[in-house]
């Protein structure tokens, strides 16, 4: 078992008469300039963060598979915590990695060698979609959110009569009426919750679910609420 804790955060605070602007910079030694990662759900560059994580952990990038991810925000959209796990090979050995990003941009991770890794999607592919979710179109501003991402398989159905359901592609969403899966091949459920401070799990109202077009291609049934507003790849 290996364990690493990498502190690569630098906080730059610039004060203005009307308030203060904070930028959180994750610095990694690649010989290039530092990458600025604003810690806010409205424009959180998850794909850039993945590039840093892949570099720091030494995982063979093409072998990486996302397990689960969770983003917790305050009422103003600032990220209080970001946690995810993934699988991948390092020096031809399979590992499970757990990554945490704190509110100040501090990244910590640890890994464990494993015998077998599950099938699934590459973290970059999902993060590049999740980072472009148009939250302002979906939810009320001024509410804390939890975005929970997890892989599922088997026989599962979604119905907009239960909660809002959307297709997601490159920052565009389209309302869905019904989706049904029946496959052993995994897909990823992206669930958005309104945060409840007093809840032990911090998860309050499950507001909506989003599915990427890549995952919808695995579904047996995909019914858009209005076919005119369906989105293509």
PDB file of C-alpha atoms in Angstrom:
ATOM      1  CA  UNK A   1       0.000   0.000   0.000  1.00  0.00           C
ATOM      2  CA  UNK A   2       1.247   3.471  -0.820  1.00  0.00           C
ATOM      3  CA  UNK A   3       0.120   6.713   0.717  1.00  0.00           C
ATOM      4  CA  UNK A   4       0.844  10.208  -0.473  1.00  0.00           C
ATOM      5  CA  UNK A   5      -0.256  13.605   0.679  1.00  0.00           C
ATOM      6  CA  UNK A   6       0.544  16.370  -1.712  1.00  0.00           C
ATOM      7  CA  UNK A   7       0.178  19.955  -0.683  1.00  0.00           C
ATOM      8  CA  UNK A   8       0.147  21.981  -3.877  1.00  0.00           C
ATOM      9  CA  UNK A   9      -2.070  24.895  -3.022  1.00  0.00           C
ATOM     10  CA  UNK A  10      -1.297  28.578  -3.129  1.00  0.00           C
ATOM     11  CA  UNK A  11      -3.973  31.089  -2.226  1.00  0.00           C
ATOM     12  CA  UNK A  12      -3.896  34.488  -3.832  1.00  0.00           C
ATOM     13  CA  UNK A  13      -6.328  36.989  -2.389  1.00  0.00           C
ATOM     14  CA  UNK A  14      -6.871  40.329  -4.096  1.00  0.00           C
ATOM     15  CA  UNK A  15      -8.931  42.849  -2.180  1.00  0.00           C
ATOM     16  CA  UNK A  16     -11.221  45.331  -3.860  1.00  0.00           C
ATOM     17  CA  UNK A  17     -13.226  48.181  -2.423  1.00  0.00           C
ATOM     18  CA  UNK A  18     -16.419  46.277  -3.101  1.00  0.00           C
ATOM     19  CA  UNK A  19     -15.150  43.052  -1.611  1.00  0.00           C
ATOM     20  CA  UNK A  20     -12.493  40.425  -2.194  1.00  0.00           C
ATOM     21  CA  UNK A  21     -11.664  38.104  -5.059  1.00  0.00           C
ATOM     22  CA  UNK A  22      -9.957  34.828  -4.225  1.00  0.00           C
ATOM     23  CA  UNK A  23      -8.151  32.638  -6.727  1.00  0.00           C
ATOM     24  CA  UNK A  24      -6.821  29.232  -5.797  1.00  0.00           C
ATOM     25  CA  UNK A  25      -3.823  27.971  -7.723  1.00  0.00           C
ATOM     26  CA  UNK A  26      -2.700  24.355  -7.841  1.00  0.00           C
ATOM     27  CA  UNK A  27       1.016  24.218  -8.555  1.00  0.00           C
ATOM     28  CA  UNK A  28       2.715  21.135  -9.929  1.00  0.00           C
ATOM     29  CA  UNK A  29       6.244  20.653 -11.155  1.00  0.00           C
ATOM     30  CA  UNK A  30       6.013  20.064 -14.887  1.00  0.00           C
ATOM     31  CA  UNK A  31       8.155  22.955 -16.025  1.00  0.00           C
ATOM     32  CA  UNK A  32       5.107  24.868 -17.197  1.00  0.00           C
ATOM     33  CA  UNK A  33       3.198  27.760 -15.682  1.00  0.00           C
ATOM     34  CA  UNK A  34       0.902  27.209 -12.734  1.00  0.00           C
ATOM     35  CA  UNK A  35      -2.703  26.347 -13.511  1.00  0.00           C
ATOM     36  CA  UNK A  36      -5.390  28.424 -11.837  1.00  0.00           C
ATOM     37  CA  UNK A  37      -8.401  26.457 -10.626  1.00  0.00           C
ATOM     38  CA  UNK A  38     -11.186  28.722  -9.324  1.00  0.00           C
ATOM     39  CA  UNK A  39     -12.924  26.885  -6.488  1.00  0.00           C
ATOM     40  CA  UNK A  40     -16.522  27.570  -7.530  1.00  0.00           C
ATOM     41  CA  UNK A  41     -19.115  25.266  -9.034  1.00  0.00           C
ATOM     42  CA  UNK A  42     -19.852  27.905 -11.689  1.00  0.00           C
ATOM     43  CA  UNK A  43     -16.815  27.259 -13.868  1.00  0.00           C
ATOM     44  CA  UNK A  44     -14.936  24.594 -11.910  1.00  0.00           C
ATOM     45  CA  UNK A  45     -12.341  23.196 -14.378  1.00  0.00           C
ATOM     46  CA  UNK A  46     -12.474  19.539 -13.426  1.00  0.00           C
ATOM     47  CA  UNK A  47     -10.720  18.384 -16.584  1.00  0.00           C
ATOM     48  CA  UNK A  48      -7.701  20.565 -15.754  1.00  0.00           C
ATOM     49  CA  UNK A  49      -7.725  19.186 -12.228  1.00  0.00           C
ATOM     50  CA  UNK A  50      -7.657  15.661 -13.649  1.00  0.00           C
ATOM     51  CA  UNK A  51      -4.536  16.514 -15.669  1.00  0.00           C
ATOM     52  CA  UNK A  52      -2.804  17.529 -12.440  1.00  0.00           C
ATOM     53  CA  UNK A  53      -3.980  14.437 -10.556  1.00  0.00           C
ATOM     54  CA  UNK A  54      -2.872  12.094 -13.336  1.00  0.00           C
ATOM     55  CA  UNK A  55       0.555  13.735 -13.359  1.00  0.00           C
ATOM     56  CA  UNK A  56       0.979  13.657  -9.584  1.00  0.00           C
ATOM     57  CA  UNK A  57      -0.236  10.095  -9.021  1.00  0.00           C
ATOM     58  CA  UNK A  58       1.725   8.635 -11.917  1.00  0.00           C
ATOM     59  CA  UNK A  59      -1.256   6.622 -13.147  1.00  0.00           C
ATOM     60  CA  UNK A  60      -1.078   5.392 -16.736  1.00  0.00           C
ATOM     61  CA  UNK A  61      -3.683   7.813 -18.052  1.00  0.00           C
ATOM     62  CA  UNK A  62      -5.230   5.560 -20.684  1.00  0.00           C
ATOM     63  CA  UNK A  63      -6.037   2.934 -18.027  1.00  0.00           C
ATOM     64  CA  UNK A  64      -7.946   5.277 -15.680  1.00  0.00           C
ATOM     65  CA  UNK A  65     -11.603   4.543 -14.855  1.00  0.00           C
ATOM     66  CA  UNK A  66     -13.773   6.767 -12.650  1.00  0.00           C
ATOM     67  CA  UNK A  67     -15.482   5.164  -9.661  1.00  0.00           C
ATOM     68  CA  UNK A  68     -17.517   7.819  -7.836  1.00  0.00           C
ATOM     69  CA  UNK A  69     -17.321  11.581  -7.388  1.00  0.00           C
ATOM     70  CA  UNK A  70     -18.969  14.124  -5.102  1.00  0.00           C
ATOM     71  CA  UNK A  71     -18.860  17.933  -5.107  1.00  0.00           C
ATOM     72  CA  UNK A  72     -20.244  19.858  -2.120  1.00  0.00           C
ATOM     73  CA  UNK A  73     -20.825  23.608  -2.391  1.00  0.00           C
ATOM     74  CA  UNK A  74     -21.811  26.438  -0.082  1.00  0.00           C
ATOM     75  CA  UNK A  75     -24.750  28.732  -0.823  1.00  0.00           C
ATOM     76  CA  UNK A  76     -22.582  31.028  -2.971  1.00  0.00           C
ATOM     77  CA  UNK A  77     -21.335  28.169  -5.137  1.00  0.00           C
ATOM     78  CA  UNK A  78     -17.897  27.961  -3.537  1.00  0.00           C
ATOM     79  CA  UNK A  79     -16.638  24.389  -3.336  1.00  0.00           C
ATOM     80  CA  UNK A  80     -16.342  23.104   0.225  1.00  0.00           C
ATOM     81  CA  UNK A  81     -15.169  19.641  -0.758  1.00  0.00           C
ATOM     82  CA  UNK A  82     -14.522  17.586  -3.864  1.00  0.00           C
ATOM     83  CA  UNK A  83     -13.896  13.865  -3.558  1.00  0.00           C
ATOM     84  CA  UNK A  84     -13.557  11.142  -6.143  1.00  0.00           C
ATOM     85  CA  UNK A  85     -11.998   7.749  -6.639  1.00  0.00           C
ATOM     86  CA  UNK A  86     -10.666   6.049  -9.719  1.00  0.00           C
ATOM     87  CA  UNK A  87      -8.873   2.923 -10.866  1.00  0.00           C
ATOM     88  CA  UNK A  88      -5.791   2.665 -13.039  1.00  0.00           C
ATOM     89  CA  UNK A  89      -2.447   1.049 -13.634  1.00  0.00           C
ATOM     90  CA  UNK A  90       0.873   2.311 -12.324  1.00  0.00           C
ATOM     91  CA  UNK A  91       4.008   0.475 -13.467  1.00  0.00           C
ATOM     92  CA  UNK A  92       1.736  -2.290 -14.832  1.00  0.00           C
ATOM     93  CA  UNK A  93       0.091  -2.818 -11.427  1.00  0.00           C
ATOM     94  CA  UNK A  94      -3.580  -2.088 -10.828  1.00  0.00           C
ATOM     95  CA  UNK A  95      -4.401   0.504  -8.176  1.00  0.00           C
ATOM     96  CA  UNK A  96      -7.421   2.159  -6.608  1.00  0.00           C
ATOM     97  CA  UNK A  97      -6.959   5.870  -5.918  1.00  0.00           C
ATOM     98  CA  UNK A  98      -8.896   8.175  -3.605  1.00  0.00           C
ATOM     99  CA  UNK A  99      -8.568  11.932  -4.142  1.00  0.00           C
ATOM    100  CA  UNK A 100      -9.816  14.836  -2.004  1.00  0.00           C
ATOM    101  CA  UNK A 101      -9.712  18.538  -2.792  1.00  0.00           C
ATOM    102  CA  UNK A 102     -10.300  20.952   0.090  1.00  0.00           C
ATOM    103  CA  UNK A 103     -11.801  24.466  -0.017  1.00  0.00           C
ATOM    104  CA  UNK A 104      -8.321  26.027  -0.239  1.00  0.00           C
ATOM    105  CA  UNK A 105      -7.366  23.901  -3.237  1.00  0.00           C
ATOM    106  CA  UNK A 106      -5.325  21.367  -1.271  1.00  0.00           C
ATOM    107  CA  UNK A 107      -5.185  18.009  -3.044  1.00  0.00           C
ATOM    108  CA  UNK A 108      -4.594  14.835  -1.041  1.00  0.00           C
ATOM    109  CA  UNK A 109      -4.577  11.317  -2.379  1.00  0.00           C
ATOM    110  CA  UNK A 110      -3.800   7.773  -1.411  1.00  0.00           C
ATOM    111  CA  UNK A 111      -3.724   4.518  -3.341  1.00  0.00           C
ATOM    112  CA  UNK A 112      -3.978   0.783  -2.776  1.00  0.00           C
ATOM    113  CA  UNK A 113      -2.875  -2.033  -5.037  1.00  0.00           C
ATOM    114  CA  UNK A 114      -5.797  -4.216  -6.151  1.00  0.00           C
ATOM    115  CA  UNK A 115      -6.280  -7.429  -8.103  1.00  0.00           C
ATOM    116  CA  UNK A 116      -9.048  -6.320 -10.445  1.00  0.00           C
ATOM    117  CA  UNK A 117     -10.485  -3.020 -11.675  1.00  0.00           C
ATOM    118  CA  UNK A 118     -14.062  -2.509 -12.904  1.00  0.00           C
ATOM    119  CA  UNK A 119     -15.066  -1.315 -16.347  1.00  0.00           C
ATOM    120  CA  UNK A 120     -16.179   2.270 -16.727  1.00  0.00           C
ATOM    121  CA  UNK A 121     -15.553   5.704 -18.176  1.00  0.00           C
ATOM    122  CA  UNK A 122     -12.323   7.684 -18.169  1.00  0.00           C
ATOM    123  CA  UNK A 123     -12.378  10.509 -15.572  1.00  0.00           C
ATOM    124  CA  UNK A 124     -11.512  13.161 -18.169  1.00  0.00           C
ATOM    125  CA  UNK A 125     -14.490  12.234 -20.354  1.00  0.00           C
ATOM    126  CA  UNK A 126     -16.933  12.641 -17.471  1.00  0.00           C
ATOM    127  CA  UNK A 127     -15.263  15.634 -15.831  1.00  0.00           C
ATOM    128  CA  UNK A 128     -15.268  17.562 -19.110  1.00  0.00           C
ATOM    129  CA  UNK A 129     -19.063  17.123 -19.196  1.00  0.00           C
ATOM    130  CA  UNK A 130     -19.722  17.728 -15.488  1.00  0.00           C
ATOM    131  CA  UNK A 131     -17.697  20.954 -15.435  1.00  0.00           C
ATOM    132  CA  UNK A 132     -20.005  22.385 -18.116  1.00  0.00           C
ATOM    133  CA  UNK A 133     -23.314  21.594 -16.431  1.00  0.00           C
ATOM    134  CA  UNK A 134     -25.355  24.840 -16.718  1.00  0.00           C
ATOM    135  CA  UNK A 135     -26.257  24.993 -13.033  1.00  0.00           C
ATOM    136  CA  UNK A 136     -27.885  28.419 -13.345  1.00  0.00           C
ATOM    137  CA  UNK A 137     -30.428  26.935 -15.758  1.00  0.00           C
ATOM    138  CA  UNK A 138     -31.143  24.008 -13.465  1.00  0.00           C
ATOM    139  CA  UNK A 139     -31.201  25.240  -9.884  1.00  0.00           C
ATOM    140  CA  UNK A 140     -31.804  28.345  -7.826  1.00  0.00           C
ATOM    141  CA  UNK A 141     -28.735  30.433  -7.065  1.00  0.00           C
ATOM    142  CA  UNK A 142     -28.096  30.953  -3.381  1.00  0.00           C
ATOM    143  CA  UNK A 143     -28.592  27.287  -2.523  1.00  0.00           C
ATOM    144  CA  UNK A 144     -25.875  24.862  -1.500  1.00  0.00           C
ATOM    145  CA  UNK A 145     -25.558  21.881  -3.811  1.00  0.00           C
ATOM    146  CA  UNK A 146     -24.227  18.355  -3.805  1.00  0.00           C
ATOM    147  CA  UNK A 147     -23.368  16.778  -7.138  1.00  0.00           C
ATOM    148  CA  UNK A 148     -23.067  13.010  -6.784  1.00  0.00           C
ATOM    149  CA  UNK A 149     -21.717  10.829  -9.598  1.00  0.00           C
ATOM    150  CA  UNK A 150     -21.705   7.047  -9.563  1.00  0.00           C
ATOM    151  CA  UNK A 151     -21.591   4.069 -11.918  1.00  0.00           C
ATOM    152  CA  UNK A 152     -24.629   1.804 -12.286  1.00  0.00           C
ATOM    153  CA  UNK A 153     -25.475  -1.291 -14.306  1.00  0.00           C
ATOM    154  CA  UNK A 154     -28.344  -3.718 -14.707  1.00  0.00           C
ATOM    155  CA  UNK A 155     -32.055  -2.975 -15.117  1.00  0.00           C
ATOM    156  CA  UNK A 156     -32.736   0.626 -14.098  1.00  0.00           C
ATOM    157  CA  UNK A 157     -35.435   3.050 -15.208  1.00  0.00           C
ATOM    158  CA  UNK A 158     -35.709   6.835 -14.915  1.00  0.00           C
ATOM    159  CA  UNK A 159     -38.932   8.826 -15.203  1.00  0.00           C
ATOM    160  CA  UNK A 160     -39.305  12.605 -15.240  1.00  0.00           C
ATOM    161  CA  UNK A 161     -42.577  12.231 -13.373  1.00  0.00           C
ATOM    162  CA  UNK A 162     -40.503  11.377 -10.312  1.00  0.00           C
ATOM    163  CA  UNK A 163     -37.865  14.101 -10.667  1.00  0.00           C
ATOM    164  CA  UNK A 164     -36.480  16.218 -13.528  1.00  0.00           C
ATOM    165  CA  UNK A 165     -34.317  14.270 -15.957  1.00  0.00           C
ATOM    166  CA  UNK A 166     -31.924  15.731 -18.527  1.00  0.00           C
ATOM    167  CA  UNK A 167     -29.584  14.708 -21.320  1.00  0.00           C
ATOM    168  CA  UNK A 168     -26.217  16.467 -21.087  1.00  0.00           C
ATOM    169  CA  UNK A 169     -23.819  17.243 -23.915  1.00  0.00           C
ATOM    170  CA  UNK A 170     -21.065  19.880 -23.962  1.00  0.00           C
ATOM    171  CA  UNK A 171     -22.867  22.314 -21.701  1.00  0.00           C
ATOM    172  CA  UNK A 172     -26.291  21.845 -23.308  1.00  0.00           C
ATOM    173  CA  UNK A 173     -29.180  20.104 -21.571  1.00  0.00           C
ATOM    174  CA  UNK A 174     -32.421  18.703 -22.957  1.00  0.00           C
ATOM    175  CA  UNK A 175     -35.377  17.480 -20.856  1.00  0.00           C
ATOM    176  CA  UNK A 176     -35.999  13.753 -20.954  1.00  0.00           C
ATOM    177  CA  UNK A 177     -39.287  12.022 -20.231  1.00  0.00           C
ATOM    178  CA  UNK A 178     -38.119   8.450 -19.730  1.00  0.00           C
ATOM    179  CA  UNK A 179     -34.914   6.392 -19.920  1.00  0.00           C
ATOM    180  CA  UNK A 180     -34.521   2.648 -19.387  1.00  0.00           C
ATOM    181  CA  UNK A 181     -31.287   0.675 -19.094  1.00  0.00           C
ATOM    182  CA  UNK A 182     -30.854  -3.085 -19.218  1.00  0.00           C
ATOM    183  CA  UNK A 183     -27.163  -3.786 -19.565  1.00  0.00           C
ATOM    184  CA  UNK A 184     -24.149  -5.078 -17.700  1.00  0.00           C
ATOM    185  CA  UNK A 185     -22.140  -2.241 -19.224  1.00  0.00           C
ATOM    186  CA  UNK A 186     -21.834   0.603 -16.679  1.00  0.00           C
ATOM    187  CA  UNK A 187     -23.221   4.099 -17.114  1.00  0.00           C
ATOM    188  CA  UNK A 188     -22.934   7.104 -14.798  1.00  0.00           C
ATOM    189  CA  UNK A 189     -25.785   8.709 -12.890  1.00  0.00           C
ATOM    190  CA  UNK A 190     -25.153  12.436 -12.258  1.00  0.00           C
ATOM    191  CA  UNK A 191     -27.484  13.486  -9.426  1.00  0.00           C
ATOM    192  CA  UNK A 192     -27.889  17.080  -8.216  1.00  0.00           C
ATOM    193  CA  UNK A 193     -29.145  17.636  -4.668  1.00  0.00           C
ATOM    194  CA  UNK A 194     -30.140  20.774  -2.820  1.00  0.00           C
ATOM    195  CA  UNK A 195     -27.987  20.696   0.266  1.00  0.00           C
ATOM    196  CA  UNK A 196     -29.544  20.368   3.713  1.00  0.00           C
ATOM    197  CA  UNK A 197     -27.153  21.554   6.409  1.00  0.00           C
ATOM    198  CA  UNK A 198     -28.770  19.602   9.247  1.00  0.00           C
ATOM    199  CA  UNK A 199     -28.939  16.309   7.383  1.00  0.00           C
ATOM    200  CA  UNK A 200     -26.337  13.774   8.621  1.00  0.00           C
ATOM    201  CA  UNK A 201     -25.526  12.840   5.034  1.00  0.00           C
ATOM    202  CA  UNK A 202     -25.715  16.491   3.937  1.00  0.00           C
ATOM    203  CA  UNK A 203     -27.992  15.374   1.111  1.00  0.00           C
ATOM    204  CA  UNK A 204     -31.368  17.021   1.084  1.00  0.00           C
ATOM    205  CA  UNK A 205     -33.737  17.167  -1.881  1.00  0.00           C
ATOM    206  CA  UNK A 206     -32.675  15.123  -4.901  1.00  0.00           C
ATOM    207  CA  UNK A 207     -33.551  17.749  -7.480  1.00  0.00           C
ATOM    208  CA  UNK A 208     -32.566  16.276 -10.839  1.00  0.00           C
ATOM    209  CA  UNK A 209     -30.567  13.632 -12.680  1.00  0.00           C
ATOM    210  CA  UNK A 210     -28.395  14.108 -15.759  1.00  0.00           C
ATOM    211  CA  UNK A 211     -27.091  11.501 -18.197  1.00  0.00           C
ATOM    212  CA  UNK A 212     -24.459  12.089 -20.862  1.00  0.00           C
ATOM    213  CA  UNK A 213     -25.155  11.268 -24.488  1.00  0.00           C
ATOM    214  CA  UNK A 214     -22.440   8.617 -24.386  1.00  0.00           C
ATOM    215  CA  UNK A 215     -24.317   6.860 -21.585  1.00  0.00           C
ATOM    216  CA  UNK A 216     -27.701   7.338 -23.234  1.00  0.00           C
ATOM    217  CA  UNK A 217     -26.348   5.350 -26.188  1.00  0.00           C
ATOM    218  CA  UNK A 218     -26.249   2.367 -23.804  1.00  0.00           C
ATOM    219  CA  UNK A 219     -29.933   2.708 -22.894  1.00  0.00           C
ATOM    220  CA  UNK A 220     -32.713   0.570 -24.353  1.00  0.00           C
ATOM    221  CA  UNK A 221     -35.224   3.424 -24.232  1.00  0.00           C
ATOM    222  CA  UNK A 222     -34.623   7.183 -24.466  1.00  0.00           C
ATOM    223  CA  UNK A 223     -37.689   9.430 -24.715  1.00  0.00           C
ATOM    224  CA  UNK A 224     -37.172  13.184 -24.904  1.00  0.00           C
ATOM    225  CA  UNK A 225     -39.897  15.409 -23.527  1.00  0.00           C
ATOM    226  CA  UNK A 226     -39.926  17.276 -26.824  1.00  0.00           C
ATOM    227  CA  UNK A 227     -38.175  15.677 -29.792  1.00  0.00           C
ATOM    228  CA  UNK A 228     -37.485  19.130 -31.241  1.00  0.00           C
ATOM    229  CA  UNK A 229     -35.228  19.871 -28.273  1.00  0.00           C
ATOM    230  CA  UNK A 230     -33.214  16.655 -28.335  1.00  0.00           C
ATOM    231  CA  UNK A 231     -29.452  17.098 -28.532  1.00  0.00           C
ATOM    232  CA  UNK A 232     -27.047  15.293 -30.788  1.00  0.00           C
ATOM    233  CA  UNK A 233     -23.471  14.179 -30.252  1.00  0.00           C
TER     234      UNK A 233
END
